[in-house]
mmCIF file of C-alpha atoms in Angstrom:
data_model
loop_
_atom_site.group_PDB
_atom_site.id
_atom_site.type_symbol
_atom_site.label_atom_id
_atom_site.label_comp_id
_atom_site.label_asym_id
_atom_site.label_seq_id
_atom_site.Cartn_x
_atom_site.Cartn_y
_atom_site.Cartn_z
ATOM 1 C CA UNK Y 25 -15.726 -49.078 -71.937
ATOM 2 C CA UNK Y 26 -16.867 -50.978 -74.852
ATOM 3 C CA UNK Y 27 -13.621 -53.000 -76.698
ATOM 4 C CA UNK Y 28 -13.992 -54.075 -80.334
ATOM 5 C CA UNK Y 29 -11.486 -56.494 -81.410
ATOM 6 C CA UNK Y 30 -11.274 -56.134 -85.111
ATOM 7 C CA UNK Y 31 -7.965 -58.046 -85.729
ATOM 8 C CA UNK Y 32 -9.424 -61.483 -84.092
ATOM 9 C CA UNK Y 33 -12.814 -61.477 -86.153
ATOM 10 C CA UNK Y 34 -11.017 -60.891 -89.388
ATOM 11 C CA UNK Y 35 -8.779 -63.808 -88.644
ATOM 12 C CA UNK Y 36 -11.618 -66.435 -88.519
ATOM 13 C CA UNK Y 37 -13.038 -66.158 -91.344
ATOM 14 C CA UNK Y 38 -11.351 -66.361 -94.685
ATOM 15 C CA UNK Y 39 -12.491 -63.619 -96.922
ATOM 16 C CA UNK Y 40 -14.213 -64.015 -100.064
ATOM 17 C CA UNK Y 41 -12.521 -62.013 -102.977
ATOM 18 C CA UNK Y 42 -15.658 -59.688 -103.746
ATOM 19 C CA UNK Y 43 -14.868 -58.774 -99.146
ATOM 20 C CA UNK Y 44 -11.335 -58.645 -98.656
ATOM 21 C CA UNK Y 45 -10.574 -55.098 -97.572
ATOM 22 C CA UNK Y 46 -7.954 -53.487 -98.264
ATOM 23 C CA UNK Y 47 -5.526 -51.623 -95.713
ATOM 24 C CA UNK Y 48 -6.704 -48.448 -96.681
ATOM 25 C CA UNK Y 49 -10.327 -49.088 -96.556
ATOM 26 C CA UNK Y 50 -9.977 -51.085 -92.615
ATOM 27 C CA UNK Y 51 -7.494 -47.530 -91.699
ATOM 28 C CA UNK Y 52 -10.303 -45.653 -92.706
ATOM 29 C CA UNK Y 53 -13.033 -47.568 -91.074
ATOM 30 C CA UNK Y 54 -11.254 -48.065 -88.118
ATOM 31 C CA UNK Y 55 -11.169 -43.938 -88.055
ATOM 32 C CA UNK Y 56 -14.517 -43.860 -88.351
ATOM 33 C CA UNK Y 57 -15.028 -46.252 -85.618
ATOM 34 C CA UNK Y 58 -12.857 -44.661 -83.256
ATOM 35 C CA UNK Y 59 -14.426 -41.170 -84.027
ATOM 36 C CA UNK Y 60 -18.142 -42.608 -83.576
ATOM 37 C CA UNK Y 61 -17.429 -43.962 -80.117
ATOM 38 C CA UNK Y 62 -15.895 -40.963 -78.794
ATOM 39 C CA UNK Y 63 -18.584 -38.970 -80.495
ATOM 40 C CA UNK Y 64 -20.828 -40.905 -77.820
ATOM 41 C CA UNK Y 65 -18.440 -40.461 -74.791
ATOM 42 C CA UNK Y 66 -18.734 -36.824 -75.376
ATOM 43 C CA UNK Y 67 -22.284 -36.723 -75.397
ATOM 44 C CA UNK Y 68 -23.138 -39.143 -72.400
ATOM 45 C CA UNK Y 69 -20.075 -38.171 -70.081
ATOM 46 C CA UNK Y 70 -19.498 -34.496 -69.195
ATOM 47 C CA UNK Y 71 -16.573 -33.491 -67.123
ATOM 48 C CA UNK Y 72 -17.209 -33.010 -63.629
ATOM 49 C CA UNK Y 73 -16.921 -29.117 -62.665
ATOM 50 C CA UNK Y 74 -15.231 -28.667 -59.694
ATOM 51 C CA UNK Y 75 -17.462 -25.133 -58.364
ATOM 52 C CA UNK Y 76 -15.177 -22.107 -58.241
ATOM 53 C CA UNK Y 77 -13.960 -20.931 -55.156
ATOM 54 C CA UNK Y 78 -15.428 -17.956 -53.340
ATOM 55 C CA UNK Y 79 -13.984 -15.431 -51.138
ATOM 56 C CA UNK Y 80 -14.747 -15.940 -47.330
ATOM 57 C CA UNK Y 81 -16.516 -12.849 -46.368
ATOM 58 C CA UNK Y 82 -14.784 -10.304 -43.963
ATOM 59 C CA UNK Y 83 -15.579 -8.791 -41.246
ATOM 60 C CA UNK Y 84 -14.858 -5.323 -40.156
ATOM 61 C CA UNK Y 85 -13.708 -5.503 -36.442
ATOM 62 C CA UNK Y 86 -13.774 -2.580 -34.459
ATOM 63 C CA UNK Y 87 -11.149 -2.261 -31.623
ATOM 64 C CA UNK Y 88 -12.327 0.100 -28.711
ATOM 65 C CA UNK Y 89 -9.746 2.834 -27.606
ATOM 66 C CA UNK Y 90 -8.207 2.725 -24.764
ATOM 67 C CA UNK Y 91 -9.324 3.952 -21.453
ATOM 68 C CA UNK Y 92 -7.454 6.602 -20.305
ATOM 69 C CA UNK Y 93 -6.174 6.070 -16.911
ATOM 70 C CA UNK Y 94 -6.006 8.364 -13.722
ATOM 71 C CA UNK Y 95 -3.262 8.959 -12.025
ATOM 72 C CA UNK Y 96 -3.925 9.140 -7.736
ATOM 73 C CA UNK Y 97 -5.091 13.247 -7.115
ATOM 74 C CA UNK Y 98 -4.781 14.446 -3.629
ATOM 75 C CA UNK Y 99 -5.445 12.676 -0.660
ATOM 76 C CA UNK Y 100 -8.275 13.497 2.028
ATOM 77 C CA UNK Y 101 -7.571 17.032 3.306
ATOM 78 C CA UNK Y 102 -5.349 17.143 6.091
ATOM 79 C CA UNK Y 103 -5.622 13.712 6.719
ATOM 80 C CA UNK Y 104 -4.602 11.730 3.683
ATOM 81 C CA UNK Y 105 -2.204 12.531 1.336
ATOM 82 C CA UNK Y 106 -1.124 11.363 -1.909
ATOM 83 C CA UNK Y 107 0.378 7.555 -2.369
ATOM 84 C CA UNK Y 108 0.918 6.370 -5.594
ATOM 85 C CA UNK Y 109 -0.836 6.280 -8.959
ATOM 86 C CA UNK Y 110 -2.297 3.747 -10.931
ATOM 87 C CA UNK Y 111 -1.498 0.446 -12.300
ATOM 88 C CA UNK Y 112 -2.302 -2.125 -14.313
ATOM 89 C CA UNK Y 113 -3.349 -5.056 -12.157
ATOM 90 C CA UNK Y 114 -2.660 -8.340 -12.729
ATOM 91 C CA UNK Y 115 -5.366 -10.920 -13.166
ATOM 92 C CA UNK Y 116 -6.611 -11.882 -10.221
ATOM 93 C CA UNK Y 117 -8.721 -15.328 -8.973
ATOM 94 C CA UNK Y 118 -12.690 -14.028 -7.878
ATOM 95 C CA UNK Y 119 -12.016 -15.997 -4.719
ATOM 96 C CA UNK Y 120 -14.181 -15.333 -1.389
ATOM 97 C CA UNK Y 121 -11.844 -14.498 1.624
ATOM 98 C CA UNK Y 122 -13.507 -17.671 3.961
ATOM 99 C CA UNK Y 123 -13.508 -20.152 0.968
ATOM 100 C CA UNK Y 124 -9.385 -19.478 0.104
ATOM 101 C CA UNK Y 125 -7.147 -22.510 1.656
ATOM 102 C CA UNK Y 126 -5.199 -21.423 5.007
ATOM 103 C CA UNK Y 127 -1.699 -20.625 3.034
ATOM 104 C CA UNK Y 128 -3.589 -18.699 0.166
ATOM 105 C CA UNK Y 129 -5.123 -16.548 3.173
ATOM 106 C CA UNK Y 130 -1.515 -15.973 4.276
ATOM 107 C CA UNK Y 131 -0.817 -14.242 1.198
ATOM 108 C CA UNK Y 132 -4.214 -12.732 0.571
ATOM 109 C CA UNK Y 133 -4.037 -10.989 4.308
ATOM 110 C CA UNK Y 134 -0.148 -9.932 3.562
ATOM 111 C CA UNK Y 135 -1.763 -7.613 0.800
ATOM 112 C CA UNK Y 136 -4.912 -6.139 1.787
ATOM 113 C CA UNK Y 137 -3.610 -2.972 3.444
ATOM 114 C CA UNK Y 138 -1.218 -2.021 0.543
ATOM 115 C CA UNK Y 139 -4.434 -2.338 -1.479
ATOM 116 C CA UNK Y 140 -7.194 -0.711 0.392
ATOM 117 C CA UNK Y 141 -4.840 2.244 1.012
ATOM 118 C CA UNK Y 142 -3.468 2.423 -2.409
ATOM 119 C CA UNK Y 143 -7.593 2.225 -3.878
ATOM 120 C CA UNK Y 144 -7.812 5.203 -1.368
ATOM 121 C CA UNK Y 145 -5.258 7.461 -2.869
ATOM 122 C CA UNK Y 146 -7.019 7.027 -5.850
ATOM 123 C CA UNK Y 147 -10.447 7.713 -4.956
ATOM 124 C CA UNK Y 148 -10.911 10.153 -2.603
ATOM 125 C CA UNK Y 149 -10.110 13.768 -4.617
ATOM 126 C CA UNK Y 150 -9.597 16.811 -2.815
ATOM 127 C CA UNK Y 151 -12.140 18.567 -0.238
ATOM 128 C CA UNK Y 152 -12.842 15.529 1.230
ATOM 129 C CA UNK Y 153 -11.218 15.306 5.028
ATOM 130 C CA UNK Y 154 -11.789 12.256 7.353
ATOM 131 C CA UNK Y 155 -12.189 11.669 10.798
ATOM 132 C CA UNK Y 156 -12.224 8.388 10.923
ATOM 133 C CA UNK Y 157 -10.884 5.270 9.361
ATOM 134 C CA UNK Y 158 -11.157 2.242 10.431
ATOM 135 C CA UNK Y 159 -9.983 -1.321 8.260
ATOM 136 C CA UNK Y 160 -11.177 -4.654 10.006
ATOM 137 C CA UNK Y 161 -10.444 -8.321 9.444
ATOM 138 C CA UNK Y 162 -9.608 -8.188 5.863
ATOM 139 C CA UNK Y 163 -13.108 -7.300 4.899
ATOM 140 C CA UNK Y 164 -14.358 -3.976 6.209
ATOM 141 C CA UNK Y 165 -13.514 -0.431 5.479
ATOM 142 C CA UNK Y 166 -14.999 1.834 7.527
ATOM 143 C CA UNK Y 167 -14.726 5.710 7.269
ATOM 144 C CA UNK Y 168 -16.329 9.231 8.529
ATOM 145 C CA UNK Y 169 -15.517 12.522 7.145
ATOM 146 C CA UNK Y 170 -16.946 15.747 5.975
ATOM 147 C CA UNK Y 171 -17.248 17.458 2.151
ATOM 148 C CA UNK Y 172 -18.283 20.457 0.800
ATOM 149 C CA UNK Y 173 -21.116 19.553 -1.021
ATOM 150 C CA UNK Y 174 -23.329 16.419 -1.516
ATOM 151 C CA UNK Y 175 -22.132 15.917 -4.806
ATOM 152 C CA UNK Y 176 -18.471 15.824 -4.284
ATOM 153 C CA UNK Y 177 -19.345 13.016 -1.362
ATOM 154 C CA UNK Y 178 -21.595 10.947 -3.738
ATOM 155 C CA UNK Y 179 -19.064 11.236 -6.563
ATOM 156 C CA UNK Y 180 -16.298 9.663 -3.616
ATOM 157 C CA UNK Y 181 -18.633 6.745 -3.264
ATOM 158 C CA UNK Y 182 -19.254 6.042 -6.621
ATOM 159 C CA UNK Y 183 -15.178 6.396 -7.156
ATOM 160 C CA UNK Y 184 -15.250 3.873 -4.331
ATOM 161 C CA UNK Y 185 -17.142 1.494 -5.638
ATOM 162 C CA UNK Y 186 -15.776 1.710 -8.995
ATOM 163 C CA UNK Y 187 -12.873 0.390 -7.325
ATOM 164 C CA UNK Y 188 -14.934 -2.323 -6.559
ATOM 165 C CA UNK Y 189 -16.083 -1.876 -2.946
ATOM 166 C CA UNK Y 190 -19.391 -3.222 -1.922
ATOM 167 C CA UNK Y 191 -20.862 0.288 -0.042
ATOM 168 C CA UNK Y 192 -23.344 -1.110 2.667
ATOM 169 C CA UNK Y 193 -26.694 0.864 2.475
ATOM 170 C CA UNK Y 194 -28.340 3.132 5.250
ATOM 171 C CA UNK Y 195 -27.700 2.945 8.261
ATOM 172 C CA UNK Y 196 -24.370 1.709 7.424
ATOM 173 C CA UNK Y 197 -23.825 4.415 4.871
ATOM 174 C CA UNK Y 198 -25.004 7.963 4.403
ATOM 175 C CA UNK Y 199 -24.368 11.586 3.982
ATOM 176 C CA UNK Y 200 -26.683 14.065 6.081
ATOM 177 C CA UNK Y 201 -26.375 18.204 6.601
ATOM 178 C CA UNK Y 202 -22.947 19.383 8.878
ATOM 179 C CA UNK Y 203 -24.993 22.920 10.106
ATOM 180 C CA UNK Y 204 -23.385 25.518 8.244
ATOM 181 C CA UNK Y 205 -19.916 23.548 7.179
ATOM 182 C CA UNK Y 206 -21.065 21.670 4.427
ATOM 183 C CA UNK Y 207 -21.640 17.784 4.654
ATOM 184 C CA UNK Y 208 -20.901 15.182 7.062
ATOM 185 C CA UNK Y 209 -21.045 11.088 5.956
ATOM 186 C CA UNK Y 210 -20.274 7.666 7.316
ATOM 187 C CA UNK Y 211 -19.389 4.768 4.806
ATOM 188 C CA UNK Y 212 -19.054 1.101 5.283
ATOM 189 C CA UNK Y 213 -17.562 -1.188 2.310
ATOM 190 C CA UNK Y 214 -16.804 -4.633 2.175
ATOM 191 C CA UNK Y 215 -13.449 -5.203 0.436
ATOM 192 C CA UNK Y 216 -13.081 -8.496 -1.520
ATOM 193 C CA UNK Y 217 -10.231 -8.398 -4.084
ATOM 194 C CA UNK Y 218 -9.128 -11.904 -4.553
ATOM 195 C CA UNK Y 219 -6.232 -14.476 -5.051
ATOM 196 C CA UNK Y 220 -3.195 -12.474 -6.439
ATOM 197 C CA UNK Y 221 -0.847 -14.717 -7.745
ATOM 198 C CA UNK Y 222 0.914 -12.508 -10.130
ATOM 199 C CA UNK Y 223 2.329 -9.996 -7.076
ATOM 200 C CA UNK Y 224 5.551 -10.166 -6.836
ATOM 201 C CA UNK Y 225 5.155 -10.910 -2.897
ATOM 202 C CA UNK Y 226 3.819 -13.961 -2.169
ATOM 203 C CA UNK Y 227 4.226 -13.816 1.966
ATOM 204 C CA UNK Y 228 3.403 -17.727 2.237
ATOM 205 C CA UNK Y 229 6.863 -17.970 0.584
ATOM 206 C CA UNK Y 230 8.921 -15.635 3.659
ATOM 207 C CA UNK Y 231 7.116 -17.786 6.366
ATOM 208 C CA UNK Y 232 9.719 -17.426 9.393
ATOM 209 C CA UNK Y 233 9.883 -19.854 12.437
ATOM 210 C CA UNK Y 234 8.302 -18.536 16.085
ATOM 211 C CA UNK Y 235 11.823 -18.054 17.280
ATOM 212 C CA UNK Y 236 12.491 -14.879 15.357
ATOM 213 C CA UNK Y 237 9.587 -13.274 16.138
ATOM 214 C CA UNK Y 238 12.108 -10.237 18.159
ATOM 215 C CA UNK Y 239 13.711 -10.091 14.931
ATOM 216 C CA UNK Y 240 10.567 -9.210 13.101
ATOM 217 C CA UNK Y 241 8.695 -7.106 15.777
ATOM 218 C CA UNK Y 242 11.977 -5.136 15.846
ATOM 219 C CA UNK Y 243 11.686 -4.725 11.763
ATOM 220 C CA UNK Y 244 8.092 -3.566 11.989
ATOM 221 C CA UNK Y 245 8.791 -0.601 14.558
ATOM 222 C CA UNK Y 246 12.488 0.119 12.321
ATOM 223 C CA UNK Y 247 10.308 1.188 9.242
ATOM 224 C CA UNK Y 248 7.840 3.082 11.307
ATOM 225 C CA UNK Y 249 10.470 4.851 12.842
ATOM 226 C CA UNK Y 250 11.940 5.467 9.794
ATOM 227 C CA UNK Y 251 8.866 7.179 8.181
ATOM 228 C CA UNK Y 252 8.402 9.617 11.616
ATOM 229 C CA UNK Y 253 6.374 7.403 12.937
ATOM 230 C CA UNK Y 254 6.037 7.735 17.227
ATOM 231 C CA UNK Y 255 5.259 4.760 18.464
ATOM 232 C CA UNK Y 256 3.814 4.604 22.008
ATOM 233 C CA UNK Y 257 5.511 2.025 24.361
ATOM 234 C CA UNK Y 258 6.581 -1.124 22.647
ATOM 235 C CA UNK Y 259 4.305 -3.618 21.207
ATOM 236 C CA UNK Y 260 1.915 -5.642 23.147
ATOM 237 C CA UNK Y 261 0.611 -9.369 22.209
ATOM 238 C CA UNK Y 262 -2.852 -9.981 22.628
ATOM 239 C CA UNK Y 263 -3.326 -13.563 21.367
ATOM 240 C CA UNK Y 264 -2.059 -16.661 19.550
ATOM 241 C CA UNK Y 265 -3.551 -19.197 18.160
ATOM 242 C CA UNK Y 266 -2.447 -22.515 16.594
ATOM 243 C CA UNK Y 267 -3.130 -23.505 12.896
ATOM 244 C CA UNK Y 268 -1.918 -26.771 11.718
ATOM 245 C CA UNK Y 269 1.801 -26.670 11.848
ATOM 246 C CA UNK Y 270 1.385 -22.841 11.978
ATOM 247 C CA UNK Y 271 0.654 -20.463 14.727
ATOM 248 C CA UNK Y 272 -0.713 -16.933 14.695
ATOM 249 C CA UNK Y 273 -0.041 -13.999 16.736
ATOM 250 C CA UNK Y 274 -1.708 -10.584 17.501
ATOM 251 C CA UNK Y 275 0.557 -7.706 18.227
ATOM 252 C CA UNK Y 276 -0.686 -4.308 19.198
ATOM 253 C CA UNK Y 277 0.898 -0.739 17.848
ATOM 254 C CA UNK Y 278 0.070 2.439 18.855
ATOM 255 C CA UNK Y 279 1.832 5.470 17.674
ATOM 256 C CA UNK Y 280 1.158 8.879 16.351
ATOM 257 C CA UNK Y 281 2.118 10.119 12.864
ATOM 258 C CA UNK Y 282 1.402 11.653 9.325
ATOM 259 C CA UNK Y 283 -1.176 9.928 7.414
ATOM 260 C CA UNK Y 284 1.256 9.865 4.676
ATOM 261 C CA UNK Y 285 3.509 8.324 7.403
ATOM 262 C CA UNK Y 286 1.897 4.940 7.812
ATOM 263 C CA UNK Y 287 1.076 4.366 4.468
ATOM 264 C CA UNK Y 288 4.838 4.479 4.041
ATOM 265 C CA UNK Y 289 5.236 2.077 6.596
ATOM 266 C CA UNK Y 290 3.155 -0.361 4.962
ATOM 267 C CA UNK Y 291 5.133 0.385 1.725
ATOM 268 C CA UNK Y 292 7.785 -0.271 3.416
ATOM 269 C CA UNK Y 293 7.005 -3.638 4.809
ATOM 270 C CA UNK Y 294 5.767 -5.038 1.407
ATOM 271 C CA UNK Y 295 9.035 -3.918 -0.217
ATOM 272 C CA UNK Y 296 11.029 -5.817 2.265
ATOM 273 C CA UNK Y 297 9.116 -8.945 2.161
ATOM 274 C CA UNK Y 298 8.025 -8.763 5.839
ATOM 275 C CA UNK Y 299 5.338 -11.285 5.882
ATOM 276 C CA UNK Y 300 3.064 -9.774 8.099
ATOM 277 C CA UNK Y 301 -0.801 -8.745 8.001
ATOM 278 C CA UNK Y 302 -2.736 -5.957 9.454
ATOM 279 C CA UNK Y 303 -5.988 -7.262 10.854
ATOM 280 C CA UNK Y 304 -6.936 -4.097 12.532
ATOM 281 C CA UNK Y 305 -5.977 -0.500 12.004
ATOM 282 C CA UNK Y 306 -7.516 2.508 12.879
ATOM 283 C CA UNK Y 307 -6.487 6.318 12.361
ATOM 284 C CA UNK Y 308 -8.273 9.100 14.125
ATOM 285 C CA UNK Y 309 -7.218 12.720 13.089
ATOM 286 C CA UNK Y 310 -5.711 14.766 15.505
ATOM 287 C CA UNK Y 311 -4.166 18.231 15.812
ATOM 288 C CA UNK Y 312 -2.390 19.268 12.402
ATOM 289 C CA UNK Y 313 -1.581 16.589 10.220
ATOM 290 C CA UNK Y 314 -1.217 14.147 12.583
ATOM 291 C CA UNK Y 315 -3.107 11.115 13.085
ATOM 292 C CA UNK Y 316 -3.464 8.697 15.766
ATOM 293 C CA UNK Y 317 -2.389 4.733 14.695
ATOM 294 C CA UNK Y 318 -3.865 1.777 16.450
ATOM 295 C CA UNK Y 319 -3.014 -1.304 14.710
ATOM 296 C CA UNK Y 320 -3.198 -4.506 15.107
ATOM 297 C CA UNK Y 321 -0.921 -6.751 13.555
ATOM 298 C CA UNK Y 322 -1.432 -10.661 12.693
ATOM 299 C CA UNK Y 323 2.021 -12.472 12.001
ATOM 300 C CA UNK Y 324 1.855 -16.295 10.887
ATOM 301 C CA UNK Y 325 4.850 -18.399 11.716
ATOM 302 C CA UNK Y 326 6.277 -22.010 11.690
ATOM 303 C CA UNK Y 327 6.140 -24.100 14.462
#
């Protein structure tokens, strides 16, 4: 900014006559002054613009519908019968079986059964009967059966494995000619669903001591008995091992029932907290509806 101090240079020198302005000539000179330099500030400084604002461009998002979900149809003719329909489950930890720590295995062996039965119900329709089924050490699903047609025994495997069973290839799984009667097939699936912390029952939390182990072996045949299950002589153990402060026992069940029978029994022992795993079972049809039950049962108790 330039300042011109007109009042201070008048003052120091003493005007001659023919000079001295008058107050209306310095008012209008001082106007003119005033004018001329902001004449030149308009010219050499130009307001800043600030640049208009623009709308952030949208994006149309497209939500997917939802996928319709299917209830459980009919279990394996005569052998398996309906159990349940679909849920929601919760989010689960991808988790390998071996790498889990000793008390998440606990909880992780409390559940499989429920689960690989339950995934059964759902994926085997009707016109499929088994022969066989065997589940082994939390991992393995074994089964043998007969359909009426190839197709209805390749869409049960792909149902399977959209419930996300690994199916072992040939030998291990196939489907072949039964003479006149249709198909016959074997299929082998490794089961690996993960850490479940968001079910309800978390077995490393009902953990009992080795003295009540009456008390519970006394539970497990109640609930069987309860669901018209036959149980052959009473329970037999087979081993125990120690784990830490823990230590694990084997117990051996044999009975006779409805398919629909020990399903219920496992049912049964998840809604009353029993914490207790199956390690073995196996189910061989019989006459009628009635299927023979070997199973072994793994119970995990404080020292």
């Amino acid at each position: 900014m330039i300042r011109i101090n007109l009042l201070k240079s008048a003052a120091r020198k003493k005007a001659k006559p023919g000079n001295i302005l008058t107050p209306k000539v310095m008012i209008i000179a001082l106007i003119a002054v005033i004018c001329g330099i902001g004449a030149f500030l308009g010219i050499t400084l130009k307001p800043v613009r600030k640049p208009a604002r623009t709308a952030a461009p949208t994006v149309a998002v497209t939500v997917p519908p939802p996928v319709p979900v299917r209830s459980g149809p009919d279990m394996i003719e005569e052998v398996v019968k309906e159990i349940g329909e679909r849920h929601n489950e919760p989010a689960r930890l991808n988790i390998p079986y071996p790498e889990m720590t000793f008390l998440e295995k606990v909880n992780y062996e409390a559940l499989f059964a429920r689960q690989v039965f339950l995934l059964l119900s759902r994926a085997i329709p009707p016109g499929i009967g088994l022969k066989m089924l065997e589940v082994d050490n939390f991992l393995t699903v074994y089964a043998t059966g007969v359909g009426d047609s190839r197709e209805l025994i390749s869409s049960t495997f792909t149902a399977l494995k959209n419930e996300k069973l690994e199916i072992l290839s040939q030998p291990h799984s196939y489907i072949s000619a039964n003479g006149s009667k249709g198909y016959k097939f074997v299929v082998t699936c490794k089961a690996d669903f993960g850490i479940d912390h968001g079910d309800p029952f978390q077995a490393w939390e009902h953990i009992d001591t080795r003295e009540n182990i009456p008390f519970i072996i006394k539970k497990i045949s109640e609930i069987g008995v309860a669901n018209k299950i036959s149980f052959k002589g009473k329970p037999v153990q087979t081993s125990a091992e120690d784990v830490g402060l823990y230590r694990r026992y084997i117990y051996s069940f044999k009975g006779k029932g409805e398919y629909k029978s020990f399903v219920s029994l496992i049912l049964g022992l998840y809604t009353e907290k029993i914490p207790c795993a199956f390690k073995k079972v196996v189910l061989n049809a019989g006459t009628g509806t009635d299927v023979d039950i070997a199973m072994d049962i793994l119970l995990t108790l404080k020292e």
